[in-house]
Structures are given as C-alpha cells and as structure tokens.
Amino acid sequence: MKISMVSEHASPLAALGGVDAGGQNVHVAELSRALAARGHSVTVFTRRDDPHLPEVVEADGGVTVVHVDAGPPVAVPKDELLPHMTELGLGIAAHWRAHPARRPDLVHSHFWMSGLAAGTALRSAGLDAVPLLHTFHALGTVKRRHQGVLDTSPPERTALEPHVGREADRIIATCSDEVDELAAMGLDRDRVSVVPCGVDLRLFDPEGEAEETGGKRRIVCVGRLVPRKGVDLVVHALAALTAEGFEDVELHVVGGGAEEACLHTDPEARRLRDLAQDLGVADRVVLRGQVPREEMPAILRSARLVACTPWYEPFGIVPLEAMACGVPVVAARVGGLQDTVVPERTGLHVEPHDPASLAAAAARLLSDPQLARRLGAAGTERVRAGYSWATVAARTEEVYAEVRGRAVARGGAGGLGGHLDGTERALASLRDQV
Ligand code: UDP
C-alpha cells in the first residue's frame, strides 16, 4: 500500500521533549517505520518549520518525510497553526500531483488539524475514493475540561474535532477511555478501532547500562515540561517521603528545553524549582532538561520507580518505556494509563491530583524491592507481548484493510467527495453558526 501520513506539527525528525514534541512524534515515526518494514511505501507530510529543511528527506527505515510550506517556515506553537491548514492540504495535494509514485492508496492523519489538512488534500487532488483514517492523539474536550482558561487551543477546536471525526472513514483511538470521549462527542463507536501506541523494544530493554546514582534511590519522571504532566505532584510526594524518613530518595525530571533554558527561563522549570525550594527538597530534585532518546533507557533503568501522574493522558508512551526497561510504574488512573499499567501487576495506580497516595505507593515500592522487581518484570512481559511497534503496525494494517474493503463496497455514494467538507467549508459553517 502507498500510505500518506499527515502530521502537521509533529515531525518524525524532531528532537523530543520540547513543549510541542513528544508522543505524537514518536508514534508517527515508529508506526511509519514499522509499516515500511511490512512492505508498505510510507510518506509523512509535515509542516516546514525551518527554511533550511529540504523538501524531501529519505529518513531511516525507508520512510520518506516531506516538508510542506504552510505558514512561516519557523517554529510556531501548534495552537497557532489552524490558519495554515488549508495551505498545508493544498501543498500535500500539489506534491501528490507532482510525484505520482507518492499518490496514496490510503491517508492516515494525526491530530485534529491534520485531519482538516488531509480532507482538503484529498478533495483538492480529486482522490475521492481514497480512505481517510484519523488518530486524534489528544482531544480538545478533554484538554478544556482539565485546563480551563489555561487551554490555548483555538476556540474552533471544539466544533472542528467532531467534524474531523465524521469526515474520517475510521477513527483509530489509542485507548478505551478515548472511545468513551469520542462517543460523548457524538461520534459513532462502531467507526472507532482501538490500536495502542507501541514502544521501541530494541532500545528499551531491562538489560544494559544504568546511570550511576551514587547510592541514592531514584524516582524518575519523563515528559514535556508542561503543568498538565503533574510533575509538581511528584515534588510534593518527595517532600512527604522525606518526612517519612526516605531521605536518600531523589527525583530526576527529564524533558523541557535545552538544559540552560530549562534551568533559567522555562516557566514550568522555575515553578518546579521554586516548589522544591519551598518544600525543602531542592537539593534532591534534578531537572535534566531535554534528553536524546538513546540516553533514555539508562536513565529509566537507574530508577526504583517511574512516576507518571498527569492530570489526563491521551495515551502515555513513557510508562511503556519504563515497563520495557523492567521498572515499575506509579501512574495516575487516567486515560491510556488505565489500559497500559495493570495495578498490582506491572505497577500501581493512584488517583489523579493526589500526592499523598503517590507518596504511599512510592513508599511501598521503595521499601519492598522484591515487589518492585516483580512488577517491573511483569511490565516487561506485558509490553513485549502486546506493545512492540511491529504488533501495533500489524494491527493498524488490519484496520486499514477493513476500511479499504468497505471503501470499495461504498462506491461513489458515501465516498470522501460525498461527505468531506474541507477546512474552509467547515470554518464557514462555524462562522454561520456564530
Ligand atoms: N522524550 C525524550 N526526551 C525528553 C523527553 C521526552 O525522548 O527529553 C520522549 C519520551 O521518552 C517519550 C516521548 O518523548 O517517548 C513522550 O511521549 P508521551 O506519550 O509519554 O507524552 P506526550 O509528550 O505525548 O504527552
């Protein structure tokens, strides 16, 4: 199959850990590579965010990345990209026209704005019969619920997301909780398939070097340095652990900008450092900044436990990476973490926003190394059985095949030309409603 992935802000070639570069980048890169390994021809279309990027990059693993001009060729926060989606869609269609070898048999878009661009591209290229599958990665309704006024998404997101869901021939959700959220948005459960994210098992493995901890017991958090990741809760838990006598425990926080910016200018880094200072644990909280993927396994292996306590989490690849390294996970009972972390088997669940139960769960693992080892080993087994990218790609391919089968049966009547509005028409109808 010739597959076009559309990932407007999340390039598979980007460095990870910055504000807008995390799990989606990993997902698009690894799924594309694993599909290419299964013999498909995969092209990823993403927005050019640097004037020096070549239009076409032949990336590792036989995947082609195409940088499309859409808006200024510089980094733009993803929440400001909506006005450029029509240009992105038209640019993708132009590329398909100029390079027939990359004209798709199927399009898979990632994140709501890519769904809009993919619809525009298909319509503009006249590819009405080509199926469109969509993965949201994150939902505006959930973000708004948890972040309230702090949510910087464009106001149109709430209305456009269901539109993207209706346009797509199939939605690929990454966890069961997302299916409920999609149903609450009015989308038909029968049009949703669940395929989780995966983990790179060649890189993340229990065997291999672990960072030296100097005799300290280490808790590790990994993720983009944004408030919703809930790292402040772990700092609170560290203070509570200290009060309980766990004075040799330290917290390493991985993610954020480059180290210099992380230490001095990043607002979330400053907030965490101030909090650690106020709680008297500043000497045991280490902000590591952005760490290249290759260095991640040694850091994870150095941990007694990995804490993932976000306010919400569409999927969460970090817990899989910890489990793959044989490390138990203490996870908030939210989103995808409810599917991946099995309480008392591969880790422990805590309620969200609850530093006291986080401290209690961490204390259990710190004082019972045998329990920690058992949960860590079971985690490795679990990810090896169900979360390799090869398994995820095979399952994704099954969904692609189902949809392609139906697209043929559907003929012209329900094809994309029949129900795709495209970005401009959707926006126009929104304006009419206002
Ligand atoms: N990551 C990384 N370096 C960093 C911070 C994060 O390589 O400094 C990676 C991390 O290992 C994981 C991804 O970024 O693969 C984060 O994915 P996750 O789904 O956990 O969170 P998201 O960023 O999507 O909210």
XYZ file of C-alpha atoms and ligand atoms in Angstrom:
459
model
C 0.000 0.000 0.000
C 1.101 3.566 -0.581
C 0.329 5.310 2.699
C 0.421 9.066 3.303
C 0.676 10.076 6.945
C -0.218 13.694 7.737
C 1.258 15.088 10.953
C 1.101 18.851 10.796
C 3.160 19.859 13.854
C 4.774 16.610 14.935
C 7.606 15.737 12.591
C 9.134 12.276 12.933
C 12.515 14.009 12.592
C 12.098 16.455 15.536
C 14.041 16.359 18.809
C 11.737 15.230 21.633
C 10.868 16.763 24.984
C 10.088 20.349 23.911
C 6.635 21.824 24.550
C 5.145 20.506 21.299
C 7.323 17.455 20.633
C 6.510 14.231 22.422
C 4.466 11.087 21.982
C 2.887 12.020 18.653
C 6.298 12.448 17.053
C 7.355 9.036 18.373
C 4.078 7.448 17.258
C 4.224 8.791 13.702
C 7.930 7.932 13.321
C 7.733 4.409 14.723
C 4.406 3.414 13.154
C 5.635 4.652 9.768
C 8.886 2.737 10.099
C 7.114 -0.452 11.207
C 4.641 -0.189 8.312
C 7.545 0.353 5.900
C 9.179 -2.773 7.346
C 5.975 -4.648 6.443
C 6.493 -3.668 2.809
C 4.367 -0.524 2.557
C 5.559 2.672 0.982
C 5.115 5.383 3.642
C 5.358 9.150 3.171
C 4.942 11.511 6.140
C 3.792 15.045 5.355
C 4.615 17.664 7.960
C 4.810 21.464 8.048
C 8.142 23.083 7.222
C 9.321 24.832 10.410
C 12.843 25.670 9.280
C 13.750 27.350 5.964
C 16.815 25.107 5.552
C 14.941 21.806 5.589
C 14.991 20.019 2.234
C 11.556 19.356 0.763
C 12.076 15.601 0.783
C 14.106 13.619 3.323
C 14.656 9.890 2.986
C 14.597 9.028 6.694
C 15.767 5.881 8.494
C 13.798 2.732 7.935
C 12.629 3.507 4.398
C 10.217 6.301 5.347
C 10.018 9.475 3.234
C 9.386 12.767 5.053
C 8.036 15.673 3.006
C 8.232 19.221 4.412
C 5.325 21.267 3.077
C 5.286 25.072 3.060
C 2.363 26.196 5.216
C 2.713 29.428 7.128
C 6.080 30.899 8.117
C 8.986 28.425 7.860
C 9.837 28.773 11.550
C 8.695 27.089 14.765
C 5.110 28.161 15.500
C 3.221 26.914 18.591
C 0.767 24.234 17.474
C -2.164 26.191 18.854
C -1.460 28.911 16.266
C -1.326 26.634 13.242
C -5.018 26.391 12.297
C -4.919 29.289 9.764
C -2.259 27.376 7.798
C -4.085 24.072 7.401
C -5.659 24.869 4.028
C -2.224 25.756 2.670
C -0.857 22.525 4.105
C -3.647 20.494 2.475
C -3.183 22.172 -0.887
C 0.593 21.686 -0.644
C 0.136 17.966 0.010
C -2.212 17.671 -2.983
C 0.325 19.518 -5.156
C 3.043 17.092 -4.038
C 0.861 14.096 -4.897
C 0.204 15.571 -8.342
C 3.912 16.240 -8.959
C 5.016 12.818 -7.650
C 2.565 10.157 -8.798
C 4.679 7.486 -7.064
C 3.551 9.006 -3.749
C -0.158 9.305 -4.594
C -1.736 7.411 -1.712
C -3.920 4.333 -1.526
C -4.773 5.452 1.994
C -4.271 8.538 4.185
C -3.785 8.441 7.967
C -3.915 11.838 9.676
C -2.657 12.595 13.188
C -4.098 15.326 15.475
C -7.257 17.240 14.645
C -5.686 19.897 12.409
C -4.017 17.251 10.240
C -7.475 15.747 9.721
C -8.588 19.060 8.229
C -5.491 19.327 6.028
C -5.885 15.701 4.867
C -9.525 16.335 3.892
C -8.532 19.410 1.908
C -5.677 17.494 0.238
C -7.884 14.590 -0.850
C -10.612 16.831 -2.182
C -8.180 19.096 -3.974
C -6.417 16.120 -5.584
C -9.716 14.547 -6.597
C -8.893 11.376 -4.649
C -12.475 10.781 -3.539
C -12.192 7.028 -3.195
C -9.052 7.073 -1.052
C -9.880 6.178 2.561
C -9.010 8.617 5.336
C -8.214 7.256 8.797
C -7.652 9.562 11.711
C -5.914 9.394 15.089
C -6.657 12.315 17.407
C -3.763 11.766 19.885
C -5.454 14.334 22.167
C -8.970 15.722 22.360
C -9.891 19.369 22.815
C -12.881 18.498 25.005
C -10.623 16.682 27.477
C -7.987 19.408 27.392
C -10.588 22.119 28.019
C -12.100 20.136 30.907
C -8.739 19.874 32.658
C -7.000 23.079 31.676
C -9.931 25.506 31.608
C -8.747 29.016 30.828
C -5.155 27.808 30.547
C -6.076 25.930 27.365
C -4.580 27.872 24.458
C -6.279 25.800 21.726
C -8.131 27.882 19.141
C -11.836 28.192 20.065
C -12.816 26.466 16.797
C -11.251 23.207 18.010
C -14.307 22.035 19.949
C -16.540 22.192 16.881
C -13.971 21.067 14.328
C -12.900 17.904 16.120
C -16.269 16.145 15.736
C -16.255 17.342 12.127
C -12.881 15.641 11.572
C -14.255 12.513 13.249
C -17.262 12.444 10.936
C -15.131 13.050 7.824
C -12.790 10.180 8.542
C -13.728 6.734 7.297
C -12.394 5.312 10.557
C -11.004 6.750 13.769
C -8.100 4.917 15.343
C -8.217 5.607 19.091
C -5.212 4.716 21.218
C -7.072 3.644 24.368
C -10.501 2.561 25.575
C -11.060 5.763 27.557
C -10.767 7.720 24.301
C -13.627 5.695 22.779
C -15.927 6.933 25.569
C -14.752 10.501 24.981
C -15.403 10.187 21.236
C -18.885 8.780 21.900
C -19.540 11.715 24.247
C -18.631 13.988 21.303
C -21.434 12.327 19.311
C -19.240 10.038 17.219
C -20.364 6.514 16.463
C -18.477 3.864 18.468
C -18.742 1.460 15.510
C -16.486 3.723 13.493
C -13.725 3.642 16.101
C -10.995 0.981 16.325
C -8.590 0.879 19.241
C -4.914 0.342 18.481
C -2.459 1.390 21.207
C 0.853 3.154 20.762
C 3.926 0.987 20.962
C 7.440 1.051 22.352
C 10.820 0.543 20.702
C 11.867 -2.765 22.256
C 15.302 -2.683 20.621
C 16.143 0.455 22.589
C 14.093 -0.029 25.757
C 15.176 -3.267 27.423
C 15.969 -4.306 31.021
C 19.497 -5.358 30.025
C 22.085 -2.660 29.512
C 23.754 0.168 31.364
C 22.003 2.021 34.147
C 23.104 5.502 35.200
C 25.143 5.630 38.403
C 23.017 7.024 41.238
C 25.715 7.498 43.881
C 23.854 5.320 46.367
C 20.632 7.348 46.128
C 17.253 5.788 45.388
C 15.837 7.477 42.346
C 12.351 8.367 41.167
C 12.218 9.400 37.509
C 9.633 11.496 35.631
C 9.845 11.911 31.854
C 7.822 14.192 29.633
C 7.286 17.551 28.057
C 7.702 20.159 30.768
C 4.112 21.370 30.909
C 1.926 21.724 34.029
C -0.555 19.037 32.970
C 2.145 16.366 33.296
C 1.785 16.826 37.070
C 5.470 16.789 37.996
C 4.667 19.192 40.848
C 2.701 16.329 42.466
C 5.843 14.213 42.457
C 7.806 17.027 44.104
C 5.104 17.167 46.808
C 5.304 13.372 47.173
C 9.107 13.596 47.515
C 8.665 16.034 50.397
C 6.150 13.674 52.021
C 8.554 10.747 51.590
C 11.325 12.783 53.207
C 9.083 13.460 56.195
C 8.542 9.673 56.434
C 12.288 9.091 56.655
C 13.108 8.320 52.986
C 15.922 10.854 52.974
C 18.057 9.163 50.330
C 15.416 9.451 47.616
C 15.882 11.909 44.749
C 13.775 12.921 41.788
C 15.131 13.249 38.263
C 12.868 15.150 35.867
C 13.622 14.561 32.187
C 12.197 16.845 29.483
C 11.867 20.511 28.687
C 14.103 22.724 26.661
C 17.860 22.517 26.382
C 19.480 22.459 29.829
C 20.370 26.155 30.013
C 16.846 27.299 29.151
C 15.395 24.641 31.400
C 17.309 25.879 34.413
C 16.816 29.585 33.936
C 13.997 30.607 31.655
C 11.376 27.892 31.260
C 8.366 28.914 33.397
C 7.439 25.355 34.360
C 11.045 24.581 35.321
C 11.096 27.702 37.500
C 7.788 26.754 39.102
C 9.115 23.272 39.948
C 12.384 24.627 41.339
C 10.551 27.202 43.474
C 8.219 24.491 44.769
C 11.134 22.197 45.602
C 12.801 25.105 47.412
C 9.634 25.881 49.399
C 9.229 22.230 50.380
C 12.893 21.883 51.392
C 13.799 19.258 48.773
C 15.603 21.452 46.222
C 18.853 19.539 46.747
C 17.153 16.319 45.676
C 15.234 17.469 42.594
C 17.323 17.360 39.434
C 15.941 18.964 36.271
C 17.712 17.202 33.438
C 16.220 19.127 30.504
C 15.792 17.531 27.116
C 17.481 14.156 26.792
C 18.034 12.346 23.476
C 16.060 9.140 23.144
C 19.195 6.996 23.048
C 20.090 8.118 26.587
C 16.641 7.441 27.982
C 16.956 3.692 28.734
C 19.993 4.148 31.030
C 18.104 6.827 32.967
C 14.963 4.698 33.259
C 16.991 1.671 34.423
C 18.513 3.812 37.190
C 15.033 4.390 38.671
C 13.420 2.468 41.531
C 10.151 3.622 40.038
C 8.880 5.869 37.278
C 6.112 8.259 38.292
C 3.513 9.312 35.700
C 0.896 11.480 37.364
C -0.606 13.698 34.674
C -3.988 15.412 35.062
C -5.018 13.500 31.956
C -3.151 11.414 29.381
C -4.383 10.529 25.879
C -2.010 7.538 25.846
C 1.382 7.959 27.537
C 4.355 6.226 25.916
C 6.672 6.811 28.879
C 5.034 4.115 31.069
C 5.600 1.591 28.244
C 9.250 2.635 28.027
C 9.656 2.195 31.797
C 7.980 -1.218 31.727
C 10.143 -2.256 28.775
C 13.181 -1.425 30.961
C 11.809 -3.546 33.815
C 10.926 -0.592 36.045
C 7.612 -0.426 37.945
C 5.316 2.493 37.185
C 3.199 4.504 39.584
C 0.532 6.001 37.346
C -2.469 8.228 37.809
C -5.673 6.374 36.961
C -6.398 8.450 33.835
C -6.705 7.998 30.057
C -4.410 5.475 28.445
C -2.606 4.722 31.717
C -5.678 2.707 32.731
C -5.043 0.289 29.831
C -1.263 0.069 29.964
C -0.446 -0.073 33.686
C -2.065 -3.044 35.398
C -2.383 -2.271 39.119
C -0.526 -4.683 41.405
C 0.855 -6.492 38.314
C 3.045 -4.038 36.391
C 2.747 -1.031 38.661
C 0.425 0.828 40.973
C -2.439 3.198 40.276
C -3.134 6.346 42.242
C -5.935 8.850 41.956
C -5.054 11.946 39.909
C -4.003 15.097 41.796
C -3.249 13.078 44.930
C 0.361 13.475 46.160
C -0.391 11.626 49.418
C -1.376 8.377 47.669
C 1.523 8.844 45.263
C 3.896 9.089 48.237
C 2.292 5.985 49.800
C 2.614 3.995 46.543
C 6.228 5.113 46.105
C 6.989 4.192 49.730
C 5.625 0.673 49.125
C 7.916 0.143 46.141
C 10.951 1.754 47.776
C 10.677 -0.374 50.884
C 9.875 -3.629 49.092
C 12.497 -4.186 46.337
C 11.124 -7.656 45.697
C 7.685 -6.233 44.875
C 9.323 -3.588 42.675
C 11.295 -6.259 40.795
C 8.206 -8.442 40.335
C 6.110 -5.575 38.948
C 8.991 -4.432 36.717
C 9.495 -7.911 35.237
C 5.753 -8.323 34.611
C 5.767 -4.922 32.891
C 8.471 -6.090 30.504
C 6.486 -9.219 29.710
C 3.362 -7.166 29.099
C 4.942 -4.734 26.646
C 6.795 -7.476 24.814
C 3.532 -9.373 24.352
C 1.380 -6.505 23.121
C 3.150 -3.231 22.528
C 6.003 -3.730 20.070
C 5.699 -1.374 17.097
C 5.619 -4.467 14.866
C 2.465 -5.641 16.686
C 0.954 -2.154 16.580
C 1.692 -1.865 12.840
C 0.168 -5.283 12.137
C -2.995 -4.303 13.994
C -3.098 -0.913 12.220
C -2.719 -2.705 8.899
C -5.751 -4.868 9.745
C -7.817 -1.724 10.330
C -6.530 -0.228 7.059
C -7.571 -3.417 5.231
C -11.067 -3.389 6.764
C -11.579 0.225 5.729
C -10.233 -0.297 2.216
C -12.592 -3.261 1.790
C -15.526 -1.090 2.781
C -14.406 1.874 0.685
C -14.665 -0.281 -2.447
C -18.153 -1.500 -1.451
C -19.212 2.047 -0.669
C -18.546 3.225 -4.226
C -19.178 6.873 -5.022
C -22.196 7.394 -2.772
C -20.538 7.717 0.608
C -17.028 8.445 -0.636
C -14.933 11.311 0.512
C -16.321 13.581 -2.176
C -19.767 12.932 -0.756
C -19.140 13.851 2.838
C -15.882 15.767 3.069
C -16.404 19.430 3.671
C -12.779 20.514 3.870
C -11.333 23.086 6.192
C -12.805 26.151 4.511
C -16.380 24.878 4.386
C -16.217 23.690 7.993
C -14.889 27.044 9.105
C -17.521 28.857 7.029
C -20.325 26.837 8.590
C -18.883 27.575 12.029
C -18.952 31.259 11.229
C -22.586 30.898 10.123
C -23.458 29.296 13.458
C -21.850 32.186 15.319
N 11.187 12.144 25.450
C 12.506 12.204 25.037
N 13.313 13.160 25.592
C 12.880 14.038 26.520
C 11.534 13.957 26.950
C 10.709 13.001 26.383
O 12.954 11.404 24.207
O 13.666 14.856 26.979
C 10.301 11.124 24.837
C 9.840 10.037 25.809
O 10.838 9.077 26.016
C 8.595 9.523 25.075
C 8.009 10.788 24.464
O 9.082 11.747 24.407
O 8.972 8.621 24.056
C 6.861 11.342 25.289
O 5.708 10.630 24.986
P 4.424 10.528 25.938
O 3.374 9.801 25.146
O 4.756 9.896 27.237
O 3.987 12.026 26.235
P 3.474 13.220 25.297
O 4.677 14.049 25.009
O 2.874 12.639 24.058
O 2.449 13.949 26.103
